[in-house]
Each structure stands twice: as structure tokens, then as C-alpha cells.
Tab-separated table of C-alpha atoms and ligand atoms in Angstrom:
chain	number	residue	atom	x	y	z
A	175	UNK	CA	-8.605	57.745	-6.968
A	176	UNK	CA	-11.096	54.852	-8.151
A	177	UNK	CA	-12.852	57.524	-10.595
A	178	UNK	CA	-9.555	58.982	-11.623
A	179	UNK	CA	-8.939	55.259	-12.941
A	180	UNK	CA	-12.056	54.880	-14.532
A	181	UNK	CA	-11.804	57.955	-16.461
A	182	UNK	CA	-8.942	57.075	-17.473
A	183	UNK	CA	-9.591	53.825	-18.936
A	184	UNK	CA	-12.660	54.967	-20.419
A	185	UNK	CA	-10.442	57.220	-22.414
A	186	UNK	CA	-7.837	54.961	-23.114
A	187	UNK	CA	-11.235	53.028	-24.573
A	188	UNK	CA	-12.517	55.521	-26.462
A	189	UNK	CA	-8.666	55.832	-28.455
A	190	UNK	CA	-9.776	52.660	-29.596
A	191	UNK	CA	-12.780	54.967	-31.468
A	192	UNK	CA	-12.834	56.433	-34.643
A	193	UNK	CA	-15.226	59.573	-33.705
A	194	UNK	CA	-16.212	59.102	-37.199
A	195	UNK	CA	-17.136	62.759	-38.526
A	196	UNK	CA	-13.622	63.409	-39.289
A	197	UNK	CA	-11.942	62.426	-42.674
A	198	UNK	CA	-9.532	59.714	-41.941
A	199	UNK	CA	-8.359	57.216	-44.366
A	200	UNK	CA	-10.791	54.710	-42.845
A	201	UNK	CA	-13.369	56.549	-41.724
A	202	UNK	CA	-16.726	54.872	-42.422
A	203	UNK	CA	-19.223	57.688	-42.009
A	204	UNK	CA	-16.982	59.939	-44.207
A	205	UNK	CA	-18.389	57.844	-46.956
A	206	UNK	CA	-16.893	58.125	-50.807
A	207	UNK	CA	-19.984	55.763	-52.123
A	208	UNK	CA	-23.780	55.514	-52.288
A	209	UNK	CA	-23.134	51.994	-50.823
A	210	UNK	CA	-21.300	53.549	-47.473
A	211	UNK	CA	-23.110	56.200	-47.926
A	212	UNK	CA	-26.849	53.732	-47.115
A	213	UNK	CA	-24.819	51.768	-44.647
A	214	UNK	CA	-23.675	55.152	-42.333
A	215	UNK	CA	-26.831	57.042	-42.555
A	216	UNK	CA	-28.623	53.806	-41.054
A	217	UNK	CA	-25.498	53.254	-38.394
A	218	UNK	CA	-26.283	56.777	-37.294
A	219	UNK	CA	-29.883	56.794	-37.294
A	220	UNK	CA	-29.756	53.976	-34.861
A	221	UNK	CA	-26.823	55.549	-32.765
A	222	UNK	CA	-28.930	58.866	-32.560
A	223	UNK	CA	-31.602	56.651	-31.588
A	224	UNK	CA	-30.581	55.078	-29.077
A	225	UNK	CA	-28.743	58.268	-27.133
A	226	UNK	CA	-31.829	59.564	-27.568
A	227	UNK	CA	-33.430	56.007	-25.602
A	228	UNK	CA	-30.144	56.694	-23.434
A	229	UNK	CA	-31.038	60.498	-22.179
A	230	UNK	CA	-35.121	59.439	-21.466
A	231	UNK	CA	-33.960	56.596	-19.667
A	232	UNK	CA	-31.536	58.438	-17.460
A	233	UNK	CA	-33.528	61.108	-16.886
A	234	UNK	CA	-36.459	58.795	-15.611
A	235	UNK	CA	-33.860	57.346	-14.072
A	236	UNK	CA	-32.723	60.103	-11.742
A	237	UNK	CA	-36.296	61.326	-11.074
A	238	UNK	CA	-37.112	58.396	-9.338
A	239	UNK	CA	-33.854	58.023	-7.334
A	240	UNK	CA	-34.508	61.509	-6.520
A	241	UNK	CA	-37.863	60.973	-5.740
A	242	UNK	CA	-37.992	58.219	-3.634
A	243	UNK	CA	-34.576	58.299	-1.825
A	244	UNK	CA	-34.819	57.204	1.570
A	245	UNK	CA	-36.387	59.783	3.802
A	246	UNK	CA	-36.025	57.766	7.185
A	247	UNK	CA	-39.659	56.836	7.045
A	248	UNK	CA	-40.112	53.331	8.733
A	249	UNK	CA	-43.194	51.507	6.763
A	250	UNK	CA	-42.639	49.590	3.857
A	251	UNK	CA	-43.652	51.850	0.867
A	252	UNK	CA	-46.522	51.236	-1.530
A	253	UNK	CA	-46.065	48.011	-3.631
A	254	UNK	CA	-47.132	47.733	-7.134
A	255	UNK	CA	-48.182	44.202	-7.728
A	256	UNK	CA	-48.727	45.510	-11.932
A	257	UNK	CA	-50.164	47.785	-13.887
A	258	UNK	CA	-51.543	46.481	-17.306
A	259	UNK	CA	-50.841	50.182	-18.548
A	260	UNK	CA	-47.765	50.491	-18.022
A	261	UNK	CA	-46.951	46.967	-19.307
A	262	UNK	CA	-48.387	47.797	-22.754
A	263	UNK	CA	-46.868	50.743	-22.958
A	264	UNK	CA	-42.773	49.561	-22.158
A	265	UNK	CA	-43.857	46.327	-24.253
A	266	UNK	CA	-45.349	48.744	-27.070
A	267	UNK	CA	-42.189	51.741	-27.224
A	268	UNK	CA	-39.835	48.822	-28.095
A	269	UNK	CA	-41.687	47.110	-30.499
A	270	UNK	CA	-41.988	50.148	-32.564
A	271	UNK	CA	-38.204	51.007	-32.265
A	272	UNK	CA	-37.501	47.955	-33.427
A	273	UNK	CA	-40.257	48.234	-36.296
A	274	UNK	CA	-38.935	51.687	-36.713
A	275	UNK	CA	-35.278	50.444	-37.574
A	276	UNK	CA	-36.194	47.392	-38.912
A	277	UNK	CA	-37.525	49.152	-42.316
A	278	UNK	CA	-34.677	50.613	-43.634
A	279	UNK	CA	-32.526	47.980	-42.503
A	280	UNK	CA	-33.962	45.429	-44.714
A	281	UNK	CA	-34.344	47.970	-47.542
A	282	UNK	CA	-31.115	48.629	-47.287
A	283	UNK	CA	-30.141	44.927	-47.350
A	284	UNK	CA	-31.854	44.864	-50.619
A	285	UNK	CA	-30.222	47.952	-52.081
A	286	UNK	CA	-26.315	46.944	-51.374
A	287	UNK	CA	-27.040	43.382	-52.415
A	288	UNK	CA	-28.146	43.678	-55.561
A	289	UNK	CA	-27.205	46.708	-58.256
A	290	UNK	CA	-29.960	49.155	-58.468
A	291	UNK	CA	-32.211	48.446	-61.344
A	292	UNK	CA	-31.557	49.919	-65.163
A	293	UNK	CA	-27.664	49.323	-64.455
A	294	UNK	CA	-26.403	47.941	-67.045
A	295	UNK	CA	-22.583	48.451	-67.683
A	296	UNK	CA	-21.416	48.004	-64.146
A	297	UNK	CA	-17.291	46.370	-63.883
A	298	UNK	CA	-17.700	42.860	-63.411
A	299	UNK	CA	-15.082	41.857	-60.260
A	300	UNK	CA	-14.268	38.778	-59.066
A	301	UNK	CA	-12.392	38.669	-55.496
A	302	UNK	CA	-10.865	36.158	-53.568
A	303	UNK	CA	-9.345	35.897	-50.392
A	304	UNK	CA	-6.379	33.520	-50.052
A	305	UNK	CA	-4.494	33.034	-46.618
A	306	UNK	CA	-3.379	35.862	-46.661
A	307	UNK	CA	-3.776	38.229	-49.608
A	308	UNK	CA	-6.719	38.876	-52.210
A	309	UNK	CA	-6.732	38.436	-55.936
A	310	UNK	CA	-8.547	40.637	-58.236
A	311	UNK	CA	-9.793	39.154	-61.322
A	312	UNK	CA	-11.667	41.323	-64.262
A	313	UNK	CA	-13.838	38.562	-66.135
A	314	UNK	CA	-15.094	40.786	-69.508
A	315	UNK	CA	-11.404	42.194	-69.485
A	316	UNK	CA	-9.380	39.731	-69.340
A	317	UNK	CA	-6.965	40.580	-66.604
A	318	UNK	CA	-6.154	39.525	-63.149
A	319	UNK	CA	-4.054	41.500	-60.333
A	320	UNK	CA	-3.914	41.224	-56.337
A	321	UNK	CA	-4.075	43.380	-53.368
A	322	UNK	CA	-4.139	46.265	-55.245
A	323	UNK	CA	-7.814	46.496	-56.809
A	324	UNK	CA	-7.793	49.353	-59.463
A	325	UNK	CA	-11.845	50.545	-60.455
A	326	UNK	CA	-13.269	53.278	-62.541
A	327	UNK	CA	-14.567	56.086	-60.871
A	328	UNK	CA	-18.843	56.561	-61.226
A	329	UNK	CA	-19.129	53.271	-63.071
A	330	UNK	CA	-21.091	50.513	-60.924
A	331	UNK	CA	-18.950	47.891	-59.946
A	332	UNK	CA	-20.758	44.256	-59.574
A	333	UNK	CA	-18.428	41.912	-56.783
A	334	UNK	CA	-18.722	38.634	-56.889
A	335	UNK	CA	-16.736	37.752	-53.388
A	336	UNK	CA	-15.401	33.838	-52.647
A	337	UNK	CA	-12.269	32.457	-50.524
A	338	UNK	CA	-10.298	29.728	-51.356
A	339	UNK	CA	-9.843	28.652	-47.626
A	340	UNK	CA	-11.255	30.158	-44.614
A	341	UNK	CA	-13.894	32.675	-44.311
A	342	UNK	CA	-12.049	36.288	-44.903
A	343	UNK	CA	-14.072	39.202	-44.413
A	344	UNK	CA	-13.686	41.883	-47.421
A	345	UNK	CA	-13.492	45.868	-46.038
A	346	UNK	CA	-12.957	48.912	-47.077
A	347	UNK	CA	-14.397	51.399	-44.850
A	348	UNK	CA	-14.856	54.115	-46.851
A	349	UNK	CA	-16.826	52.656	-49.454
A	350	UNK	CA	-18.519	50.003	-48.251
A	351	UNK	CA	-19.526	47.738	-45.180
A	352	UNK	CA	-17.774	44.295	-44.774
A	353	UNK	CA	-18.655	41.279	-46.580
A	354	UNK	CA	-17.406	37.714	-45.644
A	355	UNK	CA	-15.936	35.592	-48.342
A	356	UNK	CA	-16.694	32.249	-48.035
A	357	UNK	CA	-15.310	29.408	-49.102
A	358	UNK	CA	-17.264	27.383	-51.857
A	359	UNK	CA	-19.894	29.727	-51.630
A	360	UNK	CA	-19.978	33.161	-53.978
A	361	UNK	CA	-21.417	36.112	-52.455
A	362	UNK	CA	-22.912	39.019	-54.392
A	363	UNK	CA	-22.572	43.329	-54.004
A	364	UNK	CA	-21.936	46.395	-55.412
A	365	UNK	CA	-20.138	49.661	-55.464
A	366	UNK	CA	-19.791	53.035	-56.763
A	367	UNK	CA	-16.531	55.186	-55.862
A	368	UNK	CA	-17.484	58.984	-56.033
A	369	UNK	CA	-13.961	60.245	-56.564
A	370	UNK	CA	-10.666	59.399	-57.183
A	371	UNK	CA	-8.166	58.592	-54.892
A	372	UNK	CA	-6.595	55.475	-52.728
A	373	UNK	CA	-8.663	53.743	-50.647
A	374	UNK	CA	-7.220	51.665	-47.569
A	375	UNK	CA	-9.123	48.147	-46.395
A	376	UNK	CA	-8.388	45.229	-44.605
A	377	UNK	CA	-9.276	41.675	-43.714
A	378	UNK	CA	-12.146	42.060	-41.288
A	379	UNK	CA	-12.526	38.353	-40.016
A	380	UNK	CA	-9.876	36.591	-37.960
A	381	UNK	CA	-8.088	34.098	-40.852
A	382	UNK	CA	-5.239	32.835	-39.303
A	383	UNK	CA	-1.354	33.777	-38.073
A	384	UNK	CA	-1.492	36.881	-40.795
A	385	UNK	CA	-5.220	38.047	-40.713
A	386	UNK	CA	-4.289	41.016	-39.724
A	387	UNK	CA	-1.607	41.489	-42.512
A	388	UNK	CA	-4.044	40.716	-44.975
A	389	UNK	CA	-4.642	44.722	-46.303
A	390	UNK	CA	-5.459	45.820	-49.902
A	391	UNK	CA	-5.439	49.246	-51.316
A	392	UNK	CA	-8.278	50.391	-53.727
A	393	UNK	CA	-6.864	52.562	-56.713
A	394	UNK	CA	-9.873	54.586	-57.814
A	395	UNK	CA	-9.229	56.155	-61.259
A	396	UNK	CA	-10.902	58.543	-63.447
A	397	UNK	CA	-12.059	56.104	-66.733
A	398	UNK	CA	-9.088	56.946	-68.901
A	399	UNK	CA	-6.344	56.339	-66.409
A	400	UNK	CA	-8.723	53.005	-65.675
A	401	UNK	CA	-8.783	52.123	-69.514
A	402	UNK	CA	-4.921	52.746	-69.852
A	403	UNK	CA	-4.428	50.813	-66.871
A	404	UNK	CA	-6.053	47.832	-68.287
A	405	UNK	CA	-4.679	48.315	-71.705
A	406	UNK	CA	-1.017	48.081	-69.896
A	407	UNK	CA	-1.888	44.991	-67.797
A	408	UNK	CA	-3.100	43.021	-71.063
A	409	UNK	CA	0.080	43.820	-72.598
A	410	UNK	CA	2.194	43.080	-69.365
A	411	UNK	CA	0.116	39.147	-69.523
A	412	UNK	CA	0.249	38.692	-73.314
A	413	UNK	CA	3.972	39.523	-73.413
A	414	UNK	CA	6.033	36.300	-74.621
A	415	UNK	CA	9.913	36.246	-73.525
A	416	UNK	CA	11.478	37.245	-76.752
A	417	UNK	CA	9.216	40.330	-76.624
A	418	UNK	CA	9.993	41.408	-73.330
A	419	UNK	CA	13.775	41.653	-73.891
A	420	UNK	CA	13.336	43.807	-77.000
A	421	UNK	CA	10.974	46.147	-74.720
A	422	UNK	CA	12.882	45.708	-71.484
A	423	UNK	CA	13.925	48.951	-70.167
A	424	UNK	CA	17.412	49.627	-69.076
A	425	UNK	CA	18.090	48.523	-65.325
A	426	UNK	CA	18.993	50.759	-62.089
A	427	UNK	CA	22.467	48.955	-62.124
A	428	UNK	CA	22.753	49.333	-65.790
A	429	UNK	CA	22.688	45.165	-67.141
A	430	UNK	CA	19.684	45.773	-68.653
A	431	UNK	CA	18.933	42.715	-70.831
A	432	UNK	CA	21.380	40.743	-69.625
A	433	UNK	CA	19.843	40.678	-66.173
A	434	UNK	CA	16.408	40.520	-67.251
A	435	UNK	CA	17.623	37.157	-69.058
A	436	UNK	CA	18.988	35.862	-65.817
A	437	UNK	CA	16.498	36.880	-63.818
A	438	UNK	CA	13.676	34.864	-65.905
A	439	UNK	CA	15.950	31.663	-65.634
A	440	UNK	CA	16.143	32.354	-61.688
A	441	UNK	CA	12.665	32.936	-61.931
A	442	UNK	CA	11.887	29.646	-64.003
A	443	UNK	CA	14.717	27.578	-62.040
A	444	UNK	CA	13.054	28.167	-58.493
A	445	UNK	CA	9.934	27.167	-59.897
A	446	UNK	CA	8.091	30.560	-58.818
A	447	UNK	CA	5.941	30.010	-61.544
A	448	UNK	CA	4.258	27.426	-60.328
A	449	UNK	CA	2.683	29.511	-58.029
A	450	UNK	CA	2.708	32.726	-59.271
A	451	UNK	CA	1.538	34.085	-63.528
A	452	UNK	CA	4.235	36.511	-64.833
A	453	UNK	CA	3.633	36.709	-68.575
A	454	UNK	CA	6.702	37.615	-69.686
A	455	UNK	CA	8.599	34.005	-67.611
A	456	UNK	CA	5.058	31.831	-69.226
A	457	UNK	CA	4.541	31.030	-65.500
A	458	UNK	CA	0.926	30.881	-65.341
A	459	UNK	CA	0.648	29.750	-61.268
A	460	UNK	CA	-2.653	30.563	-59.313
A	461	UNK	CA	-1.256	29.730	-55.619
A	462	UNK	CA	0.302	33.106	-55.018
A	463	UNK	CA	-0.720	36.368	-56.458
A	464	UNK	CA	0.335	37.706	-60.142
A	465	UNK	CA	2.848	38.933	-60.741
A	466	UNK	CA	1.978	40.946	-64.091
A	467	UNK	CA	3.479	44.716	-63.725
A	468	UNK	CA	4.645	43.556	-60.463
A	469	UNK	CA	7.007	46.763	-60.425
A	470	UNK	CA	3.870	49.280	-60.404
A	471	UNK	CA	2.529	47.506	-57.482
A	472	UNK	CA	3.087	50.341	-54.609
A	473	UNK	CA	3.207	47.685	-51.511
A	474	UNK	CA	4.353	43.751	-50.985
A	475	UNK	CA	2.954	40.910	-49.143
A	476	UNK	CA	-0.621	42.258	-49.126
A	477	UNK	CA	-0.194	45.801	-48.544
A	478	UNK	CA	2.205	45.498	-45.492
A	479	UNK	CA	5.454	46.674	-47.070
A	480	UNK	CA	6.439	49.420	-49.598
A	481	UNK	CA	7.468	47.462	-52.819
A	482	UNK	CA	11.321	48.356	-52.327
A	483	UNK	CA	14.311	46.147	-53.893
A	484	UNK	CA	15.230	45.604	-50.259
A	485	UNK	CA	11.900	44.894	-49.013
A	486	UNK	CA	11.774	42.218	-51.935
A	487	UNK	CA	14.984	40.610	-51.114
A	488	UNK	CA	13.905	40.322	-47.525
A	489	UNK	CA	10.642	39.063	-48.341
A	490	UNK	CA	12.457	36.759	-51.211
A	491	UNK	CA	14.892	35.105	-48.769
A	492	UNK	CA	12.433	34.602	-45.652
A	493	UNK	CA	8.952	35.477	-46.109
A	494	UNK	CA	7.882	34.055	-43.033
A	495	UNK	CA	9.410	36.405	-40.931
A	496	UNK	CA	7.606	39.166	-42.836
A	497	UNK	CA	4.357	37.753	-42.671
A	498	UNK	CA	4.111	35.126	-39.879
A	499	UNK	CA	2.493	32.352	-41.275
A	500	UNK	CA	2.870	32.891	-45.015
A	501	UNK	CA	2.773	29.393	-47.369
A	502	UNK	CA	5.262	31.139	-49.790
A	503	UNK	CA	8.393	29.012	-48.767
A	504	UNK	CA	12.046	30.885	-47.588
A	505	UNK	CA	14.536	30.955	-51.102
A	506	UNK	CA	18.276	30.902	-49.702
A	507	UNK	CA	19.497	32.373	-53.022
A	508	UNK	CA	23.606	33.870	-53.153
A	509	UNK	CA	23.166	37.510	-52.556
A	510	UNK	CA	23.954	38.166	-56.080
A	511	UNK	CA	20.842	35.652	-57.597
A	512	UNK	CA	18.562	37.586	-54.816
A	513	UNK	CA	19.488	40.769	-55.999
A	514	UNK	CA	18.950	39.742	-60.042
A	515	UNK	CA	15.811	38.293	-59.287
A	516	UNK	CA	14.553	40.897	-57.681
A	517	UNK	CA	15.685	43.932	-59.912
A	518	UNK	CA	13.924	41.218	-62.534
A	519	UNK	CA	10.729	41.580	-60.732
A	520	UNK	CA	10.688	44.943	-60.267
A	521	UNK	CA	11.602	45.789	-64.072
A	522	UNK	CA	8.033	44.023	-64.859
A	523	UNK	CA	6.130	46.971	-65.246
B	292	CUA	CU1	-8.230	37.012	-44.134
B	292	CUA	CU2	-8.483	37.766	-41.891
């Protein structure tokens, strides 16, 4: 009965365990990076080490409980007061482990910290956790998004990782290891994303009431679809009020301008833009993320929702019970105002 329980908690443990040679979304030894790449060679060159510690010790183990099991014999057995040899030698085999790990730990400290040498048009991004979502900023483009961090595929990107707050830790399994953001203090790294596709991370150091609703999704694009990408966000935070109308495309419910119009004044007249940028309201707030092409964002709230009208409203009207813990405050609008104002953000795209 007693083992029947242990086995069974050891597998409700081990549920807990990503087995990690299989490919799923946030695997990190199915890496899509040199950088994850390093970092799960070395985690399993230490794990094969030590099973293989593991089986030598058990086996030693078992020899001598075989060995010297209790035949019935009534003197005291043999006593070894020490044996120099054998000191050296279980001081010696862990020193050298350790050596032996040590090396390409610290050379692979080196490697992911800084990018590799002769690299010289790598994507300049600065991150930034916030309590509790991150914003993206692209310094020699220009542009700035959030939770959704869009790179170029094979083109060295070069992080430079802060928080405005608390420590956050930034993760995303698959291509790279975690990295604390700290606040008032910028940390350095780098990565490479082999091939296209959406990559899932998450907050990886406890933040607060919504650390663990603090997600982000990496886009990874082939360099046009990156380039056309950008070339549509500078537009989306360049665009001035009267342009936006002209260019505004016709709405689900069929108001087009005329709800655009009265969503911007909702927009303006709830002072969103003091915390949020939208370049088509001039709101230019840095407290909550941007809102540029807000409508080609795929999730809300830091990657917890889909990016739905009815998600919006919800997340509009109470955000707090979304996101425990949120500093956007609740906006009681009239059912009607919600519903403009959301259809408004949505159409930004
Ligand atoms: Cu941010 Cu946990």
C-alpha cells in the first residue's frame, strides 16, 4: 500500500516534468537558437553526468549492503579509523567534476552575454517588464510595441533587459534561458531565432498578484514580413487624426467613420492616453502598453486572452477581475460607449 502511494506521487511529480526531447511549445532542449541551443547541451551534459555519478554510486552502494549484511556473527567488525587513499581519491573525483563542468559553464556565460565577435548588424531591443506586461521598444527603428515581440529570423538580436518595478524574470524557453530584469539596472544578451514561427514565454520570477499572467508571444518572421511589419507600425505611430479617418476602414457594424470619430473622443475623454500611445488619438502615455495596431495584436492583457471585442469590453469595464492585481483602473462606460470604444481599438490596425 505505502509503495503503491509513493509511486504514485512520484508520478503525479514527474507530470510536473517536461521530458524535454519532445517538441512542445516550451520545450527548452528542443532548442530554435544557438543561444538555447549552448544553454541545453550544457543542462544535459551535467544531467548525463550526474546519472552517470547516480548509477556508480548505487551500484557501490548495493555491493556493500550486499556484502556486509548481517551474517549473525557476534564481534564487532573491522573498524577503519582512515585511509589517506581513499580520502584523496573521493576528495579528488569531485573536484574534477566540478572542474570538468565548470569550463563550459563559464564559457558559456561569456558566449550568451555578449554577441559573438564580427557581429555587426544585430536588432537592437530594448525590454521592459512592467507589473504585469512587457514593452518592446526598437531604438534604430523607431517603434515601440508590447507583449508581442516581433524579430527577424537569422539576424542577431542584441537585448538590453530593465524593469520598471520589481525584478521580472524574461523567458522564452525555446530560445533562450531566463534573464532577470532589474530595476534601475540594464542587463545585456543575445539571440538568434533559427526559423520562423511563434514562440511562447513567460514571466519566470514571482512579481506580484499577476506574475503568472505576465506571458508574451515571440513573432519570428522571415526579414520581409519583419521589414513590412515595421514599415506598418511607423505608419500606425506617425498617423495624425485627420489621416486616420480618411484611411479608416469600414467597421464590422458598418459606422465606419463615424464610430472611429467617437471612439477617439471616448478614447481622449477617459483619459486612456495618459497611459497608453495610440498615434492616431496623439495619446503618447508610457504607463500601460501601446496601443499602435492594437487590432493585429493576437492576445490582451499580456498574452492571457485572445484579443476578441468581447474579451476587450470585459477587460475595458473591469480589468481587475481579468488580471488580479492589474493598475489599469475599472471604466463603467454605457454598454453602447464600451462597445464604440472598443470596435475603435480594434479598427487600429
Ligand atoms: Cu513579472 Cu513575474
Amino acid at each position: 500500500m505505502r509503495a503503491t502511494l509513493i509511486i504514485v506521487f512520484i508520478l503525479l511529480l514527474l507530470t510536473g516534468c517536461e521530458l524535454g526531447f519532445t517538441d512542445t511549445p516550451q520545450s527548452f532542449v528542443a532548442p530554435d537558437g544557438p543561444v538555447a541551443g549552448m544553454q541545453g547541451d550544457l543542462f544535459l551534459l551535467s544531467v548525463w553526468l550526474m546519472v552517470g555519478i547516480l548509477v556508480v554510486v548505487s551500484v557501490l552502494l548495493a555491493y556493500a549492503l550486499w556484502r556486509y549484511r548481517d551474517r549473525g556473527q557476534k564481534e564487532i567488525p573491522f573498524q577503519n579509523p582512515g585511509d589517506l587513499r581513499f580520502e584523496v581519491v573521493w576528495t579528488l573525483i569531485p573536484t574534477l567534476l566540478v572542474i570538468f563542468l565548470a569550463v563550459p559553464s563559464v564559457r558559456i556565460a561569456y558566449d550568451v552575454a555578449g554577441l559573438p565577435r564580427g557581429v555587426d548588424d544585430a536588432l537592437e531591443v530594448k525590454v521592459t517588464g512592467y507589473q504585469y506586461w512587457w514593452k518592446f521598444e526598437y531604438p534604430q527603428l523607431g517603434i515601440v510595441t508590447a507583449n508581442e515581440l516581433h524579430v527577424p529570423v537569422d539576424r542577431h538580436i542584441d537585448f538590453t533587459l530593465v524593469s520598471t518595478d520589481v525584478i521580472h524574470s524574461f523567458w522564452v524557453p525555446r530560445l533562450a534561458g531566463k534573464v532577470d530584469a532589474n530595476p534601475g539596472k540594464q542587463t545585456h544578451f543575445w539571440w538568434l531565432v533559427d526559423r520562423p514561427g511563434v514562440y511562447y514565454g513567460q514571466c519566470a520570477e514571482y512579481c506580484g498578484t499577476s506574475h503568472a499572467n505576465m506571458r508574451m508571444r515571440v513573432i519570428a518572421q522571415a526579414p520581409e514580413e519583419f521589414d513590412a511589419w515595421v514599415a506598418d507600425m511607423r505608419a500606425a505611430q506617425a498617423t495624425t487624426p485627420a489621416a486616420a479617418l480618411a484611411d479608416t476602414p469600414a467597421m464590422d457594424n458598418g459606422s465606419g467613420t463615424a464610430l472611429i470619430a467617437r471612439g477617439r473622443e471616448l478614447f481622449m475623454a477617459n483619459a486612456c492616453g495618459a497611459c497608453h500611445a495610440l498615434g492616431d488619438a496623439a495619446a503618447t502615455g508610457d504607463v500601460g502598453p501601446d496601443l499602435n495596431n492594437f487590432g493585429k495584436r493576437h492576445t490582451l492583457a499580456a498574452g492571457v486572452y485572445e484579443n476578441t471585442l468581447d474579451n476587450l469590453k470585459e477587460w475595458i469595464r473591469n480589468p481587475d477581475a481579468m488580471k488580479p492585481g492589474v493598475i489599469m483602473p475599472p471604466f463603467p462606460l454605457s454598454d453602447d460607449d464600451l462597445d464604440t470604444l472598443a470596435r475603435y481599438l480594434l479598427s487600429q490596425k
